[in-house]
Amino acid sequence: MNFLGYQRPDGSAGIRNHVLVIPGGFLAAKIGESVAGVRTIVTSDSGSGRTGRDRETIARTLIGLGRNPNVASVIVHPLSPGAGYPELKPARLAEEIAGSGKRVELIDVAEEGSTYRALEKGVNLAREMVLEASRLRRQPFDLSHLTVGVKCGHSDPTSGIAGNPVNGNLFDRIVAAGGTALFGETTEIIGAEHVLSRRGINKAVSRGILEAAAETEERAKATGEDIRTINPVPSNIAAGISTLEEKSLGAIHKSGSAPIQGVLKYGERPQGKGLYFVDNWMSMGSIFAGYAAAGAQLVIFQLGGGGWRGGDILPTSTAVVAPLMWTTANPKTLSHFPTGIDFYSGTVIEGKDTIAKSGEKLLQKVLDIASGTFTRVETIKHTDPTQIYLKDPCF
Amino acid sequence: MASRGALMLSDKDNVATGLEDIEAGTEVSVRLGKEVREVRALEKIPFGFKIAVVSIAKGAEVTKYGEPIGIASRDIKQGEMVHIHNLEGARGRGDIARGGSR
């Protein structure tokens, strides 16, 4: 069970081979328009007017994206409204990314004399770095080098019965082979946290899971609103999910059955291998960048979709450097998004596959994508914006 | 296509999930593992929606996956659909925390 990846200096394995420019903004966007193979984060979360805790979350996200194995090398620039804060100083971001051993270049716009002169330097640097990255060849790595993050969304009853359990089976296989798997969406463990907390490897982890759910529930209650008017989202209710508890009890199946090694913050890198719970927010605009910052090379959206109508193009990855694959167990969703679904697990509901058999097929698909095959939405040249998960009020 | 009926996920459950569009009056085969029981649908129940496999009194817990998913907000007859019109969540209720009532 190997995949073909790019060896990085810290021993990790990239499944893609990008040059990353951070933070987002004019300079990063223009370098990306000019040079093939360059990625940047599209977000308005600069850190300006944010608390120290939130600025650290932004820094952790940017540093984590830079350290992600899918990134060959990184350019850091100072043209961001938040760059003056100590957490977000370009030199700090560059130094922490460089700790992984990969090449990091810092552009000093003041020294270059103008933004356009800095752009010229950035384009030339990026071209050189992309060329350098292209000389790398893929080689075999075992699953201990793979980290995958999952979100379930527009969930419907096929999610809890088949889609999420098949993803859980995938996670069990990855963890058993020494790899790392990330799941989260704290709102969507409310009502199921007592079940999940039994799987913590020790009391501290079990307590951490309960505390994350309690903190989120308290914040929900403080709004004065019935959470059912917020989450389950309208598409969940339209498809037959009635309460948050019901949604949560289906959602936790995506984590499989492995022991939970720890509770991570958004964008926090796990200290070891295995299954981790991430205290994050369910939004697809937010969750995937956090997984990528934690080191995930691949992210999965397990889609119910029974109550979701709209265009037939699925959103692209907001993980900046990690490809997004879409899975579903709903036959109607499969036919609604014929060019978007990478893997179909509805064969479980049709009685053609067991959950284990479908999980085995999903693992083969994951290894194929990890080895270089594009996901469906990777073929679309569009970047949806990323919303970093910040918990504090802004000032 | 053969009838797929409805699926119970635990023997503690009092609802099952329809695996096909179920018409009113249909005898629905409700599966729990290898066991099958028949429940007559009192109304149309679309794919993915829940059917009560026993009668559930107002105020009682509704159970799926072997765990409570909320409270019946009115008496529910065996064979009725169970959804937001007769089932309320008990968690994250900011409206109640602010002094409202169910």
PDB file of N, CA and C in Angstrom, chain A residues 165-219:
ATOM      1  N   PRO A 165     -19.650   6.117   7.318  1.00  0.00           N
ATOM      2  CA  PRO A 165     -19.010   4.858   7.723  1.00  0.00           C
ATOM      3  C   PRO A 165     -17.929   4.376   6.747  1.00  0.00           C
ATOM      4  N   VAL A 166     -18.119   4.593   5.454  1.00  0.00           N
ATOM      5  CA  VAL A 166     -17.081   4.188   4.486  1.00  0.00           C
ATOM      6  C   VAL A 166     -15.835   5.046   4.671  1.00  0.00           C
ATOM      7  N   ASN A 167     -16.030   6.341   4.905  1.00  0.00           N
ATOM      8  CA  ASN A 167     -14.861   7.181   5.207  1.00  0.00           C
ATOM      9  C   ASN A 167     -14.189   6.716   6.501  1.00  0.00           C
ATOM     10  N   GLY A 168     -15.015   6.332   7.478  1.00  0.00           N
ATOM     11  CA  GLY A 168     -14.463   5.817   8.739  1.00  0.00           C
ATOM     12  C   GLY A 168     -13.630   4.568   8.513  1.00  0.00           C
ATOM     13  N   ASN A 169     -14.094   3.719   7.601  1.00  0.00           N
ATOM     14  CA  ASN A 169     -13.336   2.510   7.259  1.00  0.00           C
ATOM     15  C   ASN A 169     -12.000   2.880   6.603  1.00  0.00           C
ATOM     16  N   LEU A 170     -12.027   3.897   5.730  1.00  0.00           N
ATOM     17  CA  LEU A 170     -10.778   4.407   5.134  1.00  0.00           C
ATOM     18  C   LEU A 170      -9.823   4.876   6.237  1.00  0.00           C
ATOM     19  N   PHE A 171     -10.366   5.639   7.191  1.00  0.00           N
ATOM     20  CA  PHE A 171      -9.528   6.166   8.273  1.00  0.00           C
ATOM     21  C   PHE A 171      -8.936   5.023   9.105  1.00  0.00           C
ATOM     22  N   ASP A 172      -9.753   3.990   9.380  1.00  0.00           N
ATOM     23  CA  ASP A 172      -9.236   2.835  10.130  1.00  0.00           C
ATOM     24  C   ASP A 172      -8.058   2.195   9.386  1.00  0.00           C
ATOM     25  N   ARG A 173      -8.176   2.106   8.068  1.00  0.00           N
ATOM     26  CA  ARG A 173      -7.106   1.500   7.271  1.00  0.00           C
ATOM     27  C   ARG A 173      -5.852   2.377   7.279  1.00  0.00           C
ATOM     28  N   ILE A 174      -6.032   3.689   7.142  1.00  0.00           N
ATOM     29  CA  ILE A 174      -4.881   4.601   7.141  1.00  0.00           C
ATOM     30  C   ILE A 174      -4.171   4.554   8.492  1.00  0.00           C
ATOM     31  N   VAL A 175      -4.965   4.599   9.568  1.00  0.00           N
ATOM     32  CA  VAL A 175      -4.388   4.589  10.918  1.00  0.00           C
ATOM     33  C   VAL A 175      -3.686   3.248  11.195  1.00  0.00           C
ATOM     34  N   ALA A 176      -4.313   2.150  10.777  1.00  0.00           N
ATOM     35  CA  ALA A 176      -3.711   0.824  10.994  1.00  0.00           C
ATOM     36  C   ALA A 176      -2.375   0.703  10.259  1.00  0.00           C
ATOM     37  N   ALA A 177      -2.243   1.427   9.152  1.00  0.00           N
ATOM     38  CA  ALA A 177      -1.001   1.368   8.371  1.00  0.00           C
ATOM     39  C   ALA A 177       0.006   2.427   8.826  1.00  0.00           C
ATOM     40  N   GLY A 178      -0.284   3.089   9.939  1.00  0.00           N
ATOM     41  CA  GLY A 178       0.690   4.038  10.498  1.00  0.00           C
ATOM     42  C   GLY A 178       0.512   5.475  10.053  1.00  0.00           C
ATOM     43  N   GLY A 179      -0.557   5.759   9.320  1.00  0.00           N
ATOM     44  CA  GLY A 179      -0.795   7.110   8.827  1.00  0.00           C
ATOM     45  C   GLY A 179      -1.562   7.971   9.827  1.00  0.00           C
ATOM     46  N   THR A 180      -1.957   9.145   9.369  1.00  0.00           N
ATOM     47  CA  THR A 180      -2.622  10.112  10.240  1.00  0.00           C
ATOM     48  C   THR A 180      -3.935  10.555   9.604  1.00  0.00           C
ATOM     49  N   ALA A 181      -4.974  10.659  10.436  1.00  0.00           N
ATOM     50  CA  ALA A 181      -6.296  11.043   9.946  1.00  0.00           C
ATOM     51  C   ALA A 181      -6.876  12.117  10.864  1.00  0.00           C
ATOM     52  N   LEU A 182      -7.466  13.142  10.255  1.00  0.00           N
ATOM     53  CA  LEU A 182      -8.004  14.279  10.999  1.00  0.00           C
ATOM     54  C   LEU A 182      -9.497  14.417  10.726  1.00  0.00           C
ATOM     55  N   PHE A 183     -10.279  14.598  11.804  1.00  0.00           N
ATOM     56  CA  PHE A 183     -11.691  14.929  11.633  1.00  0.00           C
ATOM     57  C   PHE A 183     -12.039  15.959  12.693  1.00  0.00           C
ATOM     58  N   GLY A 184     -13.204  16.607  12.568  1.00  0.00           N
ATOM     59  CA  GLY A 184     -13.531  17.653  13.530  1.00  0.00           C
ATOM     60  C   GLY A 184     -14.964  18.100  13.421  1.00  0.00           C
ATOM     61  N   GLU A 185     -15.185  19.433  13.269  1.00  0.00           N
ATOM     62  CA  GLU A 185     -16.514  20.043  13.187  1.00  0.00           C
ATOM     63  C   GLU A 185     -17.203  19.950  14.548  1.00  0.00           C
ATOM     64  N   THR A 186     -16.729  20.756  15.482  1.00  0.00           N
ATOM     65  CA  THR A 186     -17.145  20.626  16.876  1.00  0.00           C
ATOM     66  C   THR A 186     -18.653  20.771  17.069  1.00  0.00           C
ATOM     67  N   THR A 187     -19.289  21.695  16.340  1.00  0.00           N
ATOM     68  CA  THR A 187     -20.744  21.841  16.478  1.00  0.00           C
ATOM     69  C   THR A 187     -21.429  20.501  16.196  1.00  0.00           C
ATOM     70  N   GLU A 188     -20.850  19.756  15.271  1.00  0.00           N
ATOM     71  CA  GLU A 188     -21.481  18.529  14.810  1.00  0.00           C
ATOM     72  C   GLU A 188     -20.987  17.285  15.556  1.00  0.00           C
ATOM     73  N   ILE A 189     -20.492  17.500  16.774  1.00  0.00           N
ATOM     74  CA  ILE A 189     -20.382  16.365  17.706  1.00  0.00           C
ATOM     75  C   ILE A 189     -21.319  16.582  18.896  1.00  0.00           C
ATOM     76  N   ILE A 190     -21.991  17.765  18.944  1.00  0.00           N
ATOM     77  CA  ILE A 190     -22.923  18.017  20.048  1.00  0.00           C
ATOM     78  C   ILE A 190     -24.077  17.007  19.957  1.00  0.00           C
ATOM     79  N   GLY A 191     -24.277  16.268  21.026  1.00  0.00           N
ATOM     80  CA  GLY A 191     -25.266  15.191  21.013  1.00  0.00           C
ATOM     81  C   GLY A 191     -24.618  13.833  20.801  1.00  0.00           C
ATOM     82  N   ALA A 192     -23.339  13.836  20.403  1.00  0.00           N
ATOM     83  CA  ALA A 192     -22.616  12.577  20.177  1.00  0.00           C
ATOM     84  C   ALA A 192     -21.276  12.596  20.895  1.00  0.00           C
ATOM     85  N   GLU A 193     -21.011  13.673  21.641  1.00  0.00           N
ATOM     86  CA  GLU A 193     -19.681  13.811  22.258  1.00  0.00           C
ATOM     87  C   GLU A 193     -19.414  12.739  23.311  1.00  0.00           C
ATOM     88  N   HIS A 194     -20.511  12.260  23.973  1.00  0.00           N
ATOM     89  CA  HIS A 194     -20.328  11.215  24.982  1.00  0.00           C
ATOM     90  C   HIS A 194     -19.871   9.906  24.340  1.00  0.00           C
ATOM     91  N   VAL A 195     -20.318   9.665  23.105  1.00  0.00           N
ATOM     92  CA  VAL A 195     -19.910   8.454  22.380  1.00  0.00           C
ATOM     93  C   VAL A 195     -18.451   8.586  21.944  1.00  0.00           C
ATOM     94  N   LEU A 196     -18.135   9.761  21.411  1.00  0.00           N
ATOM     95  CA  LEU A 196     -16.780  10.015  20.881  1.00  0.00           C
ATOM     96  C   LEU A 196     -15.739  10.032  21.998  1.00  0.00           C
ATOM     97  N   SER A 197     -16.101  10.621  23.128  1.00  0.00           N
ATOM     98  CA  SER A 197     -15.109  10.818  24.191  1.00  0.00           C
ATOM     99  C   SER A 197     -14.623   9.479  24.762  1.00  0.00           C
ATOM    100  N   ARG A 198     -15.431   8.417  24.613  1.00  0.00           N
ATOM    101  CA  ARG A 198     -14.995   7.095  25.100  1.00  0.00           C
ATOM    102  C   ARG A 198     -13.784   6.584  24.331  1.00  0.00           C
ATOM    103  N   ARG A 199     -13.530   7.181  23.166  1.00  0.00           N
ATOM    104  CA  ARG A 199     -12.430   6.691  22.323  1.00  0.00           C
ATOM    105  C   ARG A 199     -11.123   7.448  22.540  1.00  0.00           C
ATOM    106  N   GLY A 200     -11.105   8.408  23.459  1.00  0.00           N
ATOM    107  CA  GLY A 200      -9.857   9.106  23.776  1.00  0.00           C
ATOM    108  C   GLY A 200      -8.831   8.132  24.340  1.00  0.00           C
ATOM    109  N   ILE A 201      -7.537   8.315  24.012  1.00  0.00           N
ATOM    110  CA  ILE A 201      -6.508   7.369  24.488  1.00  0.00           C
ATOM    111  C   ILE A 201      -6.261   7.519  25.987  1.00  0.00           C
ATOM    112  N   ASN A 202      -6.662   8.658  26.551  1.00  0.00           N
ATOM    113  CA  ASN A 202      -6.537   8.832  28.004  1.00  0.00           C
ATOM    114  C   ASN A 202      -7.604   9.831  28.464  1.00  0.00           C
ATOM    115  N   LYS A 203      -7.630  10.053  29.783  1.00  0.00           N
ATOM    116  CA  LYS A 203      -8.680  10.921  30.339  1.00  0.00           C
ATOM    117  C   LYS A 203      -8.586  12.344  29.813  1.00  0.00           C
ATOM    118  N   ALA A 204      -7.347  12.826  29.611  1.00  0.00           N
ATOM    119  CA  ALA A 204      -7.170  14.210  29.144  1.00  0.00           C
ATOM    120  C   ALA A 204      -7.786  14.386  27.754  1.00  0.00           C
ATOM    121  N   VAL A 205      -7.596  13.407  26.879  1.00  0.00           N
ATOM    122  CA  VAL A 205      -8.158  13.502  25.525  1.00  0.00           C
ATOM    123  C   VAL A 205      -9.690  13.415  25.590  1.00  0.00           C
ATOM    124  N   SER A 206     -10.190  12.474  26.395  1.00  0.00           N
ATOM    125  CA  SER A 206     -11.650  12.337  26.527  1.00  0.00           C
ATOM    126  C   SER A 206     -12.269  13.628  27.058  1.00  0.00           C
ATOM    127  N   ARG A 207     -11.600  14.217  28.065  1.00  0.00           N
ATOM    128  CA  ARG A 207     -12.099  15.469  28.632  1.00  0.00           C
ATOM    129  C   ARG A 207     -12.022  16.592  27.600  1.00  0.00           C
ATOM    130  N   GLY A 208     -10.944  16.612  26.813  1.00  0.00           N
ATOM    131  CA  GLY A 208     -10.769  17.644  25.780  1.00  0.00           C
ATOM    132  C   GLY A 208     -11.904  17.630  24.772  1.00  0.00           C
ATOM    133  N   ILE A 209     -12.361  16.438  24.411  1.00  0.00           N
ATOM    134  CA  ILE A 209     -13.466  16.309  23.451  1.00  0.00           C
ATOM    135  C   ILE A 209     -14.755  16.872  24.063  1.00  0.00           C
ATOM    136  N   LEU A 210     -15.017  16.504  25.321  1.00  0.00           N
ATOM    137  CA  LEU A 210     -16.231  16.998  25.995  1.00  0.00           C
ATOM    138  C   LEU A 210     -16.184  18.512  26.172  1.00  0.00           C
ATOM    139  N   GLU A 211     -14.989  19.028  26.501  1.00  0.00           N
ATOM    140  CA  GLU A 211     -14.855  20.477  26.720  1.00  0.00           C
ATOM    141  C   GLU A 211     -15.037  21.269  25.429  1.00  0.00           C
ATOM    142  N   ALA A 212     -14.512  20.729  24.329  1.00  0.00           N
ATOM    143  CA  ALA A 212     -14.670  21.427  23.042  1.00  0.00           C
ATOM    144  C   ALA A 212     -16.155  21.536  22.693  1.00  0.00           C
ATOM    145  N   ALA A 213     -16.895  20.433  22.895  1.00  0.00           N
ATOM    146  CA  ALA A 213     -18.340  20.444  22.597  1.00  0.00           C
ATOM    147  C   ALA A 213     -19.073  21.403  23.534  1.00  0.00           C
ATOM    148  N   ALA A 214     -18.699  21.388  24.815  1.00  0.00           N
ATOM    149  CA  ALA A 214     -19.381  22.242  25.801  1.00  0.00           C
ATOM    150  C   ALA A 214     -19.149  23.722  25.487  1.00  0.00           C
ATOM    151  N   GLU A 215     -17.910  24.066  25.116  1.00  0.00           N
ATOM    152  CA  GLU A 215     -17.593  25.469  24.811  1.00  0.00           C
ATOM    153  C   GLU A 215     -18.423  25.950  23.614  1.00  0.00           C
ATOM    154  N   THR A 216     -18.511  25.107  22.599  1.00  0.00           N
ATOM    155  CA  THR A 216     -19.274  25.481  21.404  1.00  0.00           C
ATOM    156  C   THR A 216     -20.768  25.571  21.719  1.00  0.00           C
ATOM    157  N   GLU A 217     -21.273  24.637  22.524  1.00  0.00           N
ATOM    158  CA  GLU A 217     -22.699  24.682  22.870  1.00  0.00           C
ATOM    159  C   GLU A 217     -23.016  25.934  23.691  1.00  0.00           C
ATOM    160  N   GLU A 218     -22.112  26.311  24.604  1.00  0.00           N
ATOM    161  CA  GLU A 218     -22.333  27.532  25.387  1.00  0.00           C
ATOM    162  C   GLU A 218     -22.388  28.757  24.476  1.00  0.00           C
ATOM    163  N   ARG A 219     -21.481  28.803  23.498  1.00  0.00           N
ATOM    164  CA  ARG A 219     -21.492  29.936  22.566  1.00  0.00           C
ATOM    165  C   ARG A 219     -22.784  29.957  21.751  1.00  0.00           C
TER     166      ARG A 219
END
